[in-house]
Amino acid sequence: EPPDTPEDFSCQTQDMKRVTCTWREGETYLYGQNLPRYTLSKTSSQKTALCKASCSKQCSCSWDIDQQWIWNVTVTVENPLGKKTATDVFDVNHRMYPTAPFQVWEDCTDTEITLHWNYENNAIELFCQTEVVQPDGKIELHNSSVADSKRVTVRGLQPYTEYMARVRCGAAKHFWRWSEWSQPLTTRTKEGTPSGKLDIWREIIPVLGGRNVTLFWKQTPDFQANGKIILYEVTWEKIEDGSKPESISFSSVYNSTRIFIDNHSYRISIMAKNNVDFSLPSVLIITRATDNSRKILFCSFLGTEELKEGQVNGTDDGIFISWEPRSIYDSYIIDWCNFPRLQPCDLQWKRFGPNTSSAVISSAAFVPGMRYKFSIYGSVANRASLLEKKIGYLRELPPHLDPIVRKVDLTYNSVTLSWDSYFTNESEPGFVRGYYVYVSPVQGNCNLKGSKKHILSDESELCKYTIDNPEEKRYTVKHLMPNTKYKIVVKAFTGGGETPIYNFRYIDTPSNSNMLYFVFLLVIIPTLVAAICHWKMEWVKECCCPVIPSPNKSKVLSFKEFKIDSEKVLKINDCLPDMLAMDSNAEAQKL
């Protein structure tokens, strides 16, 4: 292809002695002796080249200007397929492109940095700009207020903070473009007095004659060390009698200490110190231990609870806690232990504003199945009062053990199970919400009235009964079949469910005694009567159905007109016998 017109053709100087022109070459797809040839010349005399062009990433050509300031130059590019030109007309005084500043150094205070530098051509009046990179990556640009000044002061910086700075310059008159940046300089401001206050908290344990107070402190986002903290100073003094304060200092590696105080009110303050000065004091007021408060502290020391512990639930983000706000407090504090089963337990605390009544407490130390205790305090004028206690889990897990069934009472159609109170303590992985009773005949599936079906992993069926009261210790399963073998188990469940179902207890229901009695009445007694009747048949026949009935037993002869004295008499003329027989015995003769 024929060459394109040279792009971005421009000329500039860095020292007012030599001009350099640059441009970008185009693609012609020709090589070897057919490559494009570049010629830079005065527009008025294009036959005389001013310089020899060289091309790599871009093309450039330089020449000495002597005393000529106005230039009209043309660059010509040609190959066997064509020729193109580009022209630039300029005043050298308007094309100043300074070299980058060098030898950059600084002077620092706690809030200011003054940068100094040099540049090669001091005869040219320059205007410079400073770039300052903040610790968070934010970039600030600061322009020098005086032309040809070789320094700039950057103010409003943070004490004992690292910054990175660099400088570039341009012509103060007829600005053309900025120079390249100087080499970056990394510097740190000097230390200053710590700003803000430490966040402090306490744990109070009653002992004989007074109280052991463990003090904790930490730096908050509002606290600025403004240097390297070298120590912490703890001071405590009795409020009532204005006695001389006591104080103790600790290395910066410590964040807690324990002191002993008596039962009077105390004012405790903690300050941080760097190489310049102390921070403002953070203050706690420990109120006087009254009889009532001593009782509360003593109960706490013994492990009894003066305040009922409410249950709280875990969420995806932490453990959700709410409390009843009181208008008298200017802030609230929640404290807890990251590792409840260790000593020390790594006590943590968090402060909230007066308009807050709930919070989600999160910690990287929280694990499922671990019970955490939270104490909620209200604070006013640096005095904290315990308001509520909460216990909860990040996520509940199934209980470790099943209830121990101590007693089984059986009837032909029911079983009554009695178990011990479920022992719940801090080691339990969840709150026991109730119990499940599972029952099934050993042979066949279960289909008991009032139960729900539960399918095991092996696809066998159980009847399931739910007891929602964790205080319940007795349950009766009804509608069982007599003389049948059953398997049965009692499971505790938490918010995390229950453990796998195994360790069944096997029972055999007795026969139904009422049914046996009914069978006895219906079968045995008639059979016995029939046997007796068969055995005494002649006697029975004679008694119940004689061949010759006894007149004395005849109801027909029971009327008075048939009686003569005590004998019953039958009148012959009332009878129509089939035949007449004469008896020859003595009684017949008498009759």
Short mmCIF file of N, CA, C and O in Angstrom, two decimals, residues 47 184 342 408 467 528:
data_model
loop_
_atom_site.label_atom_id
_atom_site.label_comp_id
_atom_site.label_asym_id
_atom_site.label_seq_id
_atom_site.Cartn_x
_atom_site.Cartn_y
_atom_site.Cartn_z
N LYS A 47 14.49 19.95 0.00
CA LYS A 47 15.58 19.13 -0.53
C LYS A 47 16.68 18.93 0.51
O LYS A 47 17.46 17.99 0.42
N PRO A 184 9.36 8.30 42.50
CA PRO A 184 8.51 8.48 43.69
C PRO A 184 9.32 8.47 44.98
O PRO A 184 10.32 7.74 45.10
N LEU A 342 -12.77 -21.61 78.29
CA LEU A 342 -11.37 -21.38 78.62
C LEU A 342 -11.26 -20.29 79.68
O LEU A 342 -12.16 -19.48 79.86
N VAL A 408 -40.90 -48.31 83.15
CA VAL A 408 -41.81 -48.67 82.07
C VAL A 408 -43.01 -49.39 82.69
O VAL A 408 -42.85 -50.44 83.32
N ILE A 467 -43.48 -34.33 72.07
CA ILE A 467 -43.73 -33.69 73.36
C ILE A 467 -43.01 -32.35 73.32
O ILE A 467 -41.77 -32.29 73.31
N LEU A 528 -68.58 -76.71 81.28
CA LEU A 528 -68.58 -77.38 82.57
C LEU A 528 -69.98 -77.85 82.95
O LEU A 528 -70.17 -78.98 83.45
#
